[in-house]
Structures are given as structure tokens and as C-alpha cells.
Coordinates of C-alpha atoms in Angstrom, one line a residue:
X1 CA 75.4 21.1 124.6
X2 CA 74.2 18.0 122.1
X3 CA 75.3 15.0 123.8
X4 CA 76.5 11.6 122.0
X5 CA 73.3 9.1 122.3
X6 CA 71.2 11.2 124.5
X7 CA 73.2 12.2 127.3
X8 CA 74.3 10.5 130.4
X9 CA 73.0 6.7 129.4
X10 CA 74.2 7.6 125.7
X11 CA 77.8 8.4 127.1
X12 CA 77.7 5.6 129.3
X13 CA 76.7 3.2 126.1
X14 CA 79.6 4.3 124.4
X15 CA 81.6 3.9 127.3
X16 CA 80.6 0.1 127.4
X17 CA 81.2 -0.7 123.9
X18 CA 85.1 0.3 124.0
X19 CA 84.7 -1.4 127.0
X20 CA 83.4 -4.7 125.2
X21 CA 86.0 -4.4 122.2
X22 CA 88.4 -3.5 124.5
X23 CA 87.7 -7.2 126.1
X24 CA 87.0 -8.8 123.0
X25 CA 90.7 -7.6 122.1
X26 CA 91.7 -9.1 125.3
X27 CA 90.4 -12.2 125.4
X28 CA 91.6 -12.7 121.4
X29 CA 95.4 -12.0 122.6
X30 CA 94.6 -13.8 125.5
X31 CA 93.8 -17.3 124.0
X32 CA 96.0 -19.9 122.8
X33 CA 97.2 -18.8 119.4
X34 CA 96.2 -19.9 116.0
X35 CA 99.9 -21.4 114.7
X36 CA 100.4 -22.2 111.1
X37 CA 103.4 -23.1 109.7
X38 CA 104.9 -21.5 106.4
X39 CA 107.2 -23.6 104.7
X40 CA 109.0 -23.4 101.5
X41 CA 112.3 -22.4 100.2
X42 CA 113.4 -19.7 102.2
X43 CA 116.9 -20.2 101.7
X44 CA 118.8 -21.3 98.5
X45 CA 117.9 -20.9 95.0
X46 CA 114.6 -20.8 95.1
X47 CA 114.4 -18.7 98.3
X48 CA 112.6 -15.6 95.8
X49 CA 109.3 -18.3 95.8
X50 CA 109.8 -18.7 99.8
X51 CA 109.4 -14.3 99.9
X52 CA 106.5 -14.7 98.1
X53 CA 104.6 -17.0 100.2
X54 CA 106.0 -15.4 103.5
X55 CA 105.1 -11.7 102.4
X56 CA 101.5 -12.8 101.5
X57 CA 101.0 -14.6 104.9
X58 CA 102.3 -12.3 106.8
X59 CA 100.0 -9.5 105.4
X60 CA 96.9 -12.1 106.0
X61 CA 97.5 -12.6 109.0
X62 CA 98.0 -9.1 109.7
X63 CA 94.8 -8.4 108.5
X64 CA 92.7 -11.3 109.9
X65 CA 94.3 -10.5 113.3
X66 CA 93.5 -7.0 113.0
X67 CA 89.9 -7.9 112.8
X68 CA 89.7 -10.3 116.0
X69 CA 91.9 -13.0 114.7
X70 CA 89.7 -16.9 114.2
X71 CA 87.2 -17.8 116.6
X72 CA 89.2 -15.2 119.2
X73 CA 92.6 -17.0 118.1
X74 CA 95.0 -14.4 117.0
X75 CA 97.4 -16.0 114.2
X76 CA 100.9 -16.9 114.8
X77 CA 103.1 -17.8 111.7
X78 CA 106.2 -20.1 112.1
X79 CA 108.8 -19.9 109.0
X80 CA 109.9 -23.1 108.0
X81 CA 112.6 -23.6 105.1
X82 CA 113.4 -26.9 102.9
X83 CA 115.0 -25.3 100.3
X84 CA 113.1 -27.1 98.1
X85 CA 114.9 -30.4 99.3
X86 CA 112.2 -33.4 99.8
X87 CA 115.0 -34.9 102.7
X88 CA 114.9 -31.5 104.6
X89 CA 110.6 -31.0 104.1
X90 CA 110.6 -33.7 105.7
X91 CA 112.3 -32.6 108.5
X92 CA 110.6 -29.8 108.4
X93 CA 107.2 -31.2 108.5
X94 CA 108.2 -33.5 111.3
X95 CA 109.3 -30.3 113.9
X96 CA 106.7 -28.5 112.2
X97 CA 104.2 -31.7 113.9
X98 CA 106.3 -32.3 116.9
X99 CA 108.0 -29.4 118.2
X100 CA 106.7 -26.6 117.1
X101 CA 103.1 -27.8 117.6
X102 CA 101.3 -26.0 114.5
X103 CA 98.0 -26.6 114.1
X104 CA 97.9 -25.7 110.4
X105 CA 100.2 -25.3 107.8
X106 CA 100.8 -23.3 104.4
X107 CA 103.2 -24.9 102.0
X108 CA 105.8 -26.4 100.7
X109 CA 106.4 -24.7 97.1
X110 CA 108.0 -27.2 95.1
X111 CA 105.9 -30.5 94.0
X112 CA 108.5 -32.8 95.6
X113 CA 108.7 -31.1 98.8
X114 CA 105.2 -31.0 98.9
X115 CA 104.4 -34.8 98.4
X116 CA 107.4 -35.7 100.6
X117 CA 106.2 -33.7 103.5
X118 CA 102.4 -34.1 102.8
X119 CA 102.8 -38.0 105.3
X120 CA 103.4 -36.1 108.1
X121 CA 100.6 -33.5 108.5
X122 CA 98.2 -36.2 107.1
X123 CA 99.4 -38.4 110.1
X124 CA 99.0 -35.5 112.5
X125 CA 95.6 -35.1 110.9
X126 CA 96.2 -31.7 110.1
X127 CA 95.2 -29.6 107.3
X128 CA 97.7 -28.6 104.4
X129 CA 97.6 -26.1 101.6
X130 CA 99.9 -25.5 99.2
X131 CA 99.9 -21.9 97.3
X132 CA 102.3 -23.1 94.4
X133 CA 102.6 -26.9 93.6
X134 CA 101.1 -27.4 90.6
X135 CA 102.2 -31.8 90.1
X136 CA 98.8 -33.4 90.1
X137 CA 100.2 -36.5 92.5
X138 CA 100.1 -33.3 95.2
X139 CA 96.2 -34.0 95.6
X140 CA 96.1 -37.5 93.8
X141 CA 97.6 -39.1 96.6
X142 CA 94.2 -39.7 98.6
X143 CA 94.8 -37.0 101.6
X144 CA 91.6 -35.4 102.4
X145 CA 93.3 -32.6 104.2
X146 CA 95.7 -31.3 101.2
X147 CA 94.5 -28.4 99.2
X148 CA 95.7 -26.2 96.9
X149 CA 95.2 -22.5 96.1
X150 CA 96.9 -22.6 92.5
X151 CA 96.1 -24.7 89.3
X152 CA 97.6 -27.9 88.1
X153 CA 100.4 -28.9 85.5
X154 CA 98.2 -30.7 82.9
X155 CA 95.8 -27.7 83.1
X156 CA 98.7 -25.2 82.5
X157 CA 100.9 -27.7 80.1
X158 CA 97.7 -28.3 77.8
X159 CA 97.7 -24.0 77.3
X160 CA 100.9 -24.2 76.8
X161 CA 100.7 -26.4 73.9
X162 CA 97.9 -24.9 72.4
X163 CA 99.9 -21.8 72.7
X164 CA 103.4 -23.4 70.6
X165 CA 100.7 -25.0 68.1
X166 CA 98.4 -22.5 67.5
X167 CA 99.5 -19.3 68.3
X168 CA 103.9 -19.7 66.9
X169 CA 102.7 -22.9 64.7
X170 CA 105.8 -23.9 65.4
X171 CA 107.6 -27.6 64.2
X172 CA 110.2 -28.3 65.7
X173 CA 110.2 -28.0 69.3
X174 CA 112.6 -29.3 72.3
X175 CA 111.2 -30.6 75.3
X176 CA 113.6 -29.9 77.9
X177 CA 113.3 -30.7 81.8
X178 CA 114.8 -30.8 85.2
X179 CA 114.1 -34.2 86.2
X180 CA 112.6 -32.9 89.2
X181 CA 109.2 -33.7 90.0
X182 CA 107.8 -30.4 89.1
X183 CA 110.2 -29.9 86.1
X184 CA 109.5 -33.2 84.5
X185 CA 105.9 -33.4 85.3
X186 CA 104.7 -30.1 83.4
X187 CA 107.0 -31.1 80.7
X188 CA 105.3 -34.4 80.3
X189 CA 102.1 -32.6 80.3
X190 CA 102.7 -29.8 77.7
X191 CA 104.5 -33.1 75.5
X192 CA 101.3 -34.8 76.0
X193 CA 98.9 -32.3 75.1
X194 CA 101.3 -31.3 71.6
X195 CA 101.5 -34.8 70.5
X196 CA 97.4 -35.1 70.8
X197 CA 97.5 -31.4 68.9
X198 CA 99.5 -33.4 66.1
X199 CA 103.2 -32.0 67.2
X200 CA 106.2 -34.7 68.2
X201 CA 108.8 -32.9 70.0
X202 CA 112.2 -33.4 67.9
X203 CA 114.4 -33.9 71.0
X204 CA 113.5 -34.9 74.7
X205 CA 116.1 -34.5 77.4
X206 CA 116.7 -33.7 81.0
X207 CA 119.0 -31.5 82.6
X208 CA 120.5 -31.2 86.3
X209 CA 119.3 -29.3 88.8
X210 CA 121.7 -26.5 89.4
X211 CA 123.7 -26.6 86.1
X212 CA 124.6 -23.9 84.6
X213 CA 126.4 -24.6 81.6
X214 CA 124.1 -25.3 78.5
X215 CA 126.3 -24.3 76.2
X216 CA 126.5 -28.4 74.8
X217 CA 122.7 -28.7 74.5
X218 CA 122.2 -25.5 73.1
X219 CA 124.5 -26.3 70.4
X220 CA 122.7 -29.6 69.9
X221 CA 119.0 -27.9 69.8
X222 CA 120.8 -25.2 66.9
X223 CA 121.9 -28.3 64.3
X224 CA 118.4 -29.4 65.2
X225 CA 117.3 -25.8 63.7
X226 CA 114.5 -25.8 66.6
X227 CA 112.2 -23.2 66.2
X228 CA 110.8 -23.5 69.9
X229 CA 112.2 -24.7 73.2
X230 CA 110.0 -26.0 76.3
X231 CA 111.7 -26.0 79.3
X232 CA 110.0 -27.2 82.9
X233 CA 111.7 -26.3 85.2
X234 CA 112.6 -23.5 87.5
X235 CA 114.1 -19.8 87.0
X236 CA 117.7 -20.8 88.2
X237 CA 117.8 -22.8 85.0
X238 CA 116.0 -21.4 82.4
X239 CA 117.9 -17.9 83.4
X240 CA 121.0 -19.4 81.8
X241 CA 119.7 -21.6 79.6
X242 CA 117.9 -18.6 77.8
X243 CA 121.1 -16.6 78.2
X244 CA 123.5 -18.8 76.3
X245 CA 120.8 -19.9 73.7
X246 CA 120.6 -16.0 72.8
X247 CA 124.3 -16.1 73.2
X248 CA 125.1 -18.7 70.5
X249 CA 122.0 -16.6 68.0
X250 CA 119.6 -19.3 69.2
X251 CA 116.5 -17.0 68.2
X252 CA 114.2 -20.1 69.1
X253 CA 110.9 -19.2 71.2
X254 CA 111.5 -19.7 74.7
X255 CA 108.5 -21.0 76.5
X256 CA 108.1 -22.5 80.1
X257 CA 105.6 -21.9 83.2
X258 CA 104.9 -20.9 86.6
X259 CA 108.6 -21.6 87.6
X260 CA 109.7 -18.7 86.5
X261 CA 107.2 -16.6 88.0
X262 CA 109.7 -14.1 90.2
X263 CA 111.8 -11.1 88.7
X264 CA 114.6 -13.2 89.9
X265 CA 114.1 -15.2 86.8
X266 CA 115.3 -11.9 84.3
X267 CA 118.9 -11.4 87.4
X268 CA 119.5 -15.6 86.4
X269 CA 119.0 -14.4 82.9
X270 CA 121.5 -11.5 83.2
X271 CA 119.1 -8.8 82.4
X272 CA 116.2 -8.2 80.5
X273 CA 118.1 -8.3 76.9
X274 CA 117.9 -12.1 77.7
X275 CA 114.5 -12.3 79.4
X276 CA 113.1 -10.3 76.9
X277 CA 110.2 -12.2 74.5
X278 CA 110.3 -15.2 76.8
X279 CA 106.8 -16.9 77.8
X280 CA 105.4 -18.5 80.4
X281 CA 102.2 -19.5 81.8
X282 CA 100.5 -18.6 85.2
X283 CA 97.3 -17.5 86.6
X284 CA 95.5 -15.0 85.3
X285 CA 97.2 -12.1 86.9
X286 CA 96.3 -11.6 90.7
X287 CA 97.3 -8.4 91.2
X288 CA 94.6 -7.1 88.6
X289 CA 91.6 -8.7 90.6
X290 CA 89.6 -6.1 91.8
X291 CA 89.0 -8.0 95.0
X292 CA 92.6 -7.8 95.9
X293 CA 93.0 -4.0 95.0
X294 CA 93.3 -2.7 98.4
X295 CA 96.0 -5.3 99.5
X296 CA 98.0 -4.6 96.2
X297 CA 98.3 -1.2 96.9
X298 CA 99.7 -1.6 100.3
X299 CA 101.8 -4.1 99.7
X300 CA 103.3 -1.3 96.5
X301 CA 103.0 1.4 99.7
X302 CA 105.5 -0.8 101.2
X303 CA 108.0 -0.9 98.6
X304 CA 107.1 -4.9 97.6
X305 CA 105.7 -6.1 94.1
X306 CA 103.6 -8.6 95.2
X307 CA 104.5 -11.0 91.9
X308 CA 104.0 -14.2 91.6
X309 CA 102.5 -16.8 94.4
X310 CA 102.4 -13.9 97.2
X311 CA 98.7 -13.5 96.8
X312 CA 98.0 -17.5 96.7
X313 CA 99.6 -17.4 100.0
X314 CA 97.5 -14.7 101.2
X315 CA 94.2 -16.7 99.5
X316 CA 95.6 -19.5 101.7
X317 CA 95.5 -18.2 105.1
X318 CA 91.9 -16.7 104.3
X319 CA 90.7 -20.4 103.4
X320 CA 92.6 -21.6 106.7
X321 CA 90.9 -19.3 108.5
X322 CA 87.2 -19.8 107.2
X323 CA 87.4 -23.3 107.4
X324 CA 88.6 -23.2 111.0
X325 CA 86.0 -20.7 111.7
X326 CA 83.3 -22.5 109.7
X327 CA 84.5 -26.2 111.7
X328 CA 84.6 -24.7 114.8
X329 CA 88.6 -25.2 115.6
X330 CA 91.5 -26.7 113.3
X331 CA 90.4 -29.9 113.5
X332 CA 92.0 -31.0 109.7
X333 CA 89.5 -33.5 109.2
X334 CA 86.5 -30.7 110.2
X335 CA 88.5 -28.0 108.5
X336 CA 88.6 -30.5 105.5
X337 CA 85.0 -31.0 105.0
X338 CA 84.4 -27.7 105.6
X339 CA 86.4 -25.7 102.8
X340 CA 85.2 -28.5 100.6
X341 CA 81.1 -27.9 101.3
X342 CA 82.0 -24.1 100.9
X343 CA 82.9 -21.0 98.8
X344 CA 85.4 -18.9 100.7
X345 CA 86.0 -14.8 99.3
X346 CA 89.1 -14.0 98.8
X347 CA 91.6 -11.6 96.9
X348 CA 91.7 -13.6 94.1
X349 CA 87.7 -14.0 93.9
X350 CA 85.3 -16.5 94.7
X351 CA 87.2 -20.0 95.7
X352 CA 85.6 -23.5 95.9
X353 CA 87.3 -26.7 95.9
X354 CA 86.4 -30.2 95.0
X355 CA 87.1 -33.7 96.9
X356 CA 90.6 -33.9 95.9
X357 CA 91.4 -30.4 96.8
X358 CA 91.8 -28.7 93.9
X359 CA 90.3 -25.3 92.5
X360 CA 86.8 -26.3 91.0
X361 CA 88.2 -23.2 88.7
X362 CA 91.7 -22.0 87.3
X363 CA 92.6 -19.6 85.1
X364 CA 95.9 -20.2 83.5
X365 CA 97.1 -18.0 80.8
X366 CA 100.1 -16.9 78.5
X367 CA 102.8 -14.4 79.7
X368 CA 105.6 -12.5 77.8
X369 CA 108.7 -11.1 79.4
X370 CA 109.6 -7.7 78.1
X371 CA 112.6 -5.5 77.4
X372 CA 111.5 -3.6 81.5
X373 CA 112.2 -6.9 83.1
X374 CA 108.8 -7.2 83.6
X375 CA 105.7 -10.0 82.8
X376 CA 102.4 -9.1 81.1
X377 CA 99.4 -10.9 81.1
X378 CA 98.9 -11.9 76.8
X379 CA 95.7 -10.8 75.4

């Protein structure tokens, strides 16, 4: 009888390599883990952006445990939720720091809760990416241990406005915001890029944070016969707002960005007859990147679209855990220098960032709703 390796020493050889994985799986679940902290809005409003980044985590981490975890750390997430309230991500970051004892940490999702926490991780000296705020100030603000995994709002407002100018050539156009930091600050940056393009917006105004009731301005942007309306903000407000400008035969483009990113964006809208033709601007779509395939399909296999920011998240816990590999431990300032000297491979492609933090590349593009409740990628 043929026997595996050449008989006796053969078997024994295989015997000793389960043995040694076997160990090696040991020791990995045997060390101190690897904690990072997840925060964003997992309650609330804007808890359909908190899914996302928990669902791509989780898968990461998943898979990077599956193959031996970081330097023979497995990983252990900890959810935290600020409801996209700067007061509570600061809370959060602070028992994040203190009593949780992370030693990384993915998040927050909104710009404001991002820059409010980012004082406390950059205190601990720990290392902080963000998958989905997009406000410049995020990585402006000095910390050499913040990073991003998504664009930023002057590179997706200046396609935006290339997009009402050129492409709808439209005139009149409404500017409209949340007054939140995100909101306001892609606004400004679309307004910016339109006036350079030759375009002043014929009205400029901000709305309220959990309104609902537009009916007023929408009946102000009509007499100004509009023929395009910007809005920065997020889905829980442009859902409505789209509604009841559709409503009142307000056949005005509807354009805004990455806030809207989540299918929850056509249920605020009350169905796709009212999502249907809106635009937006995002990444070029994830979920078509060959590198990503394989975790696409599983996460489909499991019943989840995995739409908007859930593969940023998953791109951020592979760059957590090269740089921590690369640096030798979690050290942020280590880590830091690390991911900034290096290319990391990832889902989304090849990733480099520069000394602020930011992408070296992004890749923002135009979006149209249509009449499936679903967003395509423009040609």
C-alpha cells in the first residue's frame, strides 16, 4: 500500500504539521487579543451607515482571524454607537480609551463625530480610521494617526458640479444643507467648484437636522423655477425633501452625495417612484472590484447587499491589520508610519496614503437611482 511521504517518517511528518498548526492555532487564541473598536451610528437615523461598517468588520475580521489573526493576535471587535451625536462620540471615544481598553479603532461615520472624537485616540496615541467621513478638517487637523479609507468632500463636490454644469447644463440651481458639518461642508464644496465653473446658485439655505416638513422651501425653490437642487446632507432628509418636491410637480434634478448611499435612502423617500432619477456621488462602485469578488458573493450568500461603506470598513481592518503587522504591534505612532511608507492590498485594490492620511487615489463618480430602488454606477 502507497504511503503519504514515504512511509513511516512521511506519516509521522504529516503528523507534526497538524501538530504545529494545531499550536500555532493555540497560541493565536491564546494571546491577548487584537481589540478594535467600531464606532458609528448604530442606533438612530443613521443606524443603516452603522450596519454597514459593522457587517464589513465583522467579515474582516472573520477572515483575518481565520488565517492566524495579526502577529498571533486573534481580532476582537467592540461596537460602539454615537448616533452620530459629536457629545456622545465623545463618550464613546473616552470608554472606547479607558474602559474598554482598545488598541485600535474603526470609525466614527459622520464628519462631526469623527473630529469630535478624533482628541481622544490621538491622546491615547492610538491609531484611527475612518471608512466614511469625507469633511477635509477629519485629516487637516494635524493627527498623524487619523486615516481614512474613503475620499474627500471637495474631491466629490468638484464632480458634482462638473456634473450639474456640464452634463444637465443647468441655471438655476439651489444649494441646500444641513448645517451639520458634513452637510454644510460638501455643500460649500460643490458651491465652490460651480461658481469657478461660471454657475451662482440662485438660493443658499440650510435646513434642520431631523425635519421633515419641506413643504415651505419647496414652494420657495418652485417660484424660483429651479431647474436643479443640491442638497448635502443625509438620507433622512433628502428622503422627504425629494418626496414632497415630486409631490408639489417639482421636476427639478435632484442631486446630493455619499449621504445617501444606503437603500434606506429610497424607504425615507417613500419608495422608489420618489427615489427614482435622483443622483448622487460615491466611489466608484466596490462591489464591482474584482479584488473584492469573493467577499461580495458571500456576503450576497448571506442574504446582505453589501452597499455602500461596508467594504471601506472591511478595507479598514485590512490596513489595521498590515500596519500592525508591518510595525510590529499597535503602536499608533509605529502603525502610523507604517501604513503611510506602504501599499496595503485590499478589496477595493491597491491602497496608499499620504502624510495627512488620505487616499493618494479616489475614484468618485455619478450615480442614478432607478425605478428598482436601486443605485447604478453612471457611465
Amino acid at each position: 500500500m502507497a504511503t503519504v511521504g514515504g512511509g513511516e517518517t512521511g506519516w509521522r511528518g504529516v503528523g507534526l504539521a497538524v501538530l504545529t498548526a494545531w499550536m500555532a492555532w493555540g497560541t493565536a487564541a491564546a494571546a491577548e487579543p487584537l481589540r478594535i473598536g467600531i464606532a458609528g451610528p448604530m442606533t438612530g437615523a443613521y443606524a443603516p451607515f452603522g450596519e454597514q461598517f459593522w457587517r464589513g468588520a465583522s467579515m474582516a475580521a472573520q477572515d483575518i482571524n481565520a488565517s492566524g489573526g495579526v502577529n498571533g493576535r486573534l481580532i476582537e471587535l467592540i461596537k460602539a454607537d454615537d448616533a452620530c451625536e459629536p457629545k456622545q462620540a465623545v463618550a464613546v471615544a473616552s470608554r472606547l480609551v479607558d474602559s474598554d481598553k482598545v488598541d485600535l479603532v474603526v470609525g466614527h461615520f459622520c464628519s462631526s463625530t469623527t473630529i469630535a472624537a478624533s482628541s481622544a485616540y490621538a491622546d491615547a496615541g492610538m491609531m484611527q480610521i475612518t471608512p466614511g467621513s469625507t469633511n477635509p478638517k477629519v485629516t487637516e487637523s494635524q493627527i498623524p494617526t487619523i486615516f481614512r479609507t474613503c475620499g474627500r468632500d471637495d474631491q466629490q463636490g468638484s464632480v458634482a458640479a462638473e456634473f450639474i454644469v456640464k452634463k444637465l447644463q443647468a441655471k438655476a440651481v439651489a444649494v441646500i444643507h444641513d448645517k451639520d458639518t458634513y452637510g454644510q461642508g460638501l455643500a460649500d464644496a460643490m458651491r465652490h467648484r460651480m461658481g469657478q465653473l461660471g454657475v451662482k446658485e440662485v438660493i443658499y439655505e440650510g435646513i434642520t437636522r431631523g425635519e421633515k416638513d419641506f413643504n415651505a422651501l419647496v414652494t420657495k425653490l418652485k417660484s424660483l423655477k429651479v431647474d436643479a437642487v443640491y442638497f448635502g446632507g443625509l438620507h433622512n432628509e433628502a428622503g422627504p425633501f425629494v418626496r414632497q418636491m415630486r409631490e408639489q410637480g417639482l421636476t427639478a434634478a435632484f442631486i446630493s452625495g455619499d449621504g445617501i448611499v444606503s437603500n434606506q435612502f429610497v424607504l425615507d423617500a417613500g419608495g422608489p417612484q420618489f427615489a427614482k432619477g435622483v443622483y448622487m456621488t460615491f466611489g466608484a462602485d466596490p462591489r464591482k472590484i474584482s479584488a473584492g469578488k469573493s467577499v461580495v458573493d458571500r456576503f450576497r450568500k448571506e442574504g446582505y447587499e453589501p452597499e455602500g461603506y461596508t467594504l471601506y470598513s472591511y478595507v479598514a481592518l485590512q490596513a489595521i491589520a498590515a500596519a500592525v503587522k508591518g510595525a510590529g504591534g499597535p503602536d499608533g505612532a509605529k502603525a502610523s508610519a507604517w501604513l503611510k511608507a506602504n501599499t496595503v492590498q485590499t478589496v477595493m485594490g491597491s491602497k496608499s496614503w499620504d502624510a495627512k492620511g488620505d487616499l493618494k487615489d479616489t475614484d468618485y463618480v455619478m450615480y442614478r437611482w432607478g425605478s428598482d430602488g436601486q443605485y447604478a454606477q453612471m457611465e
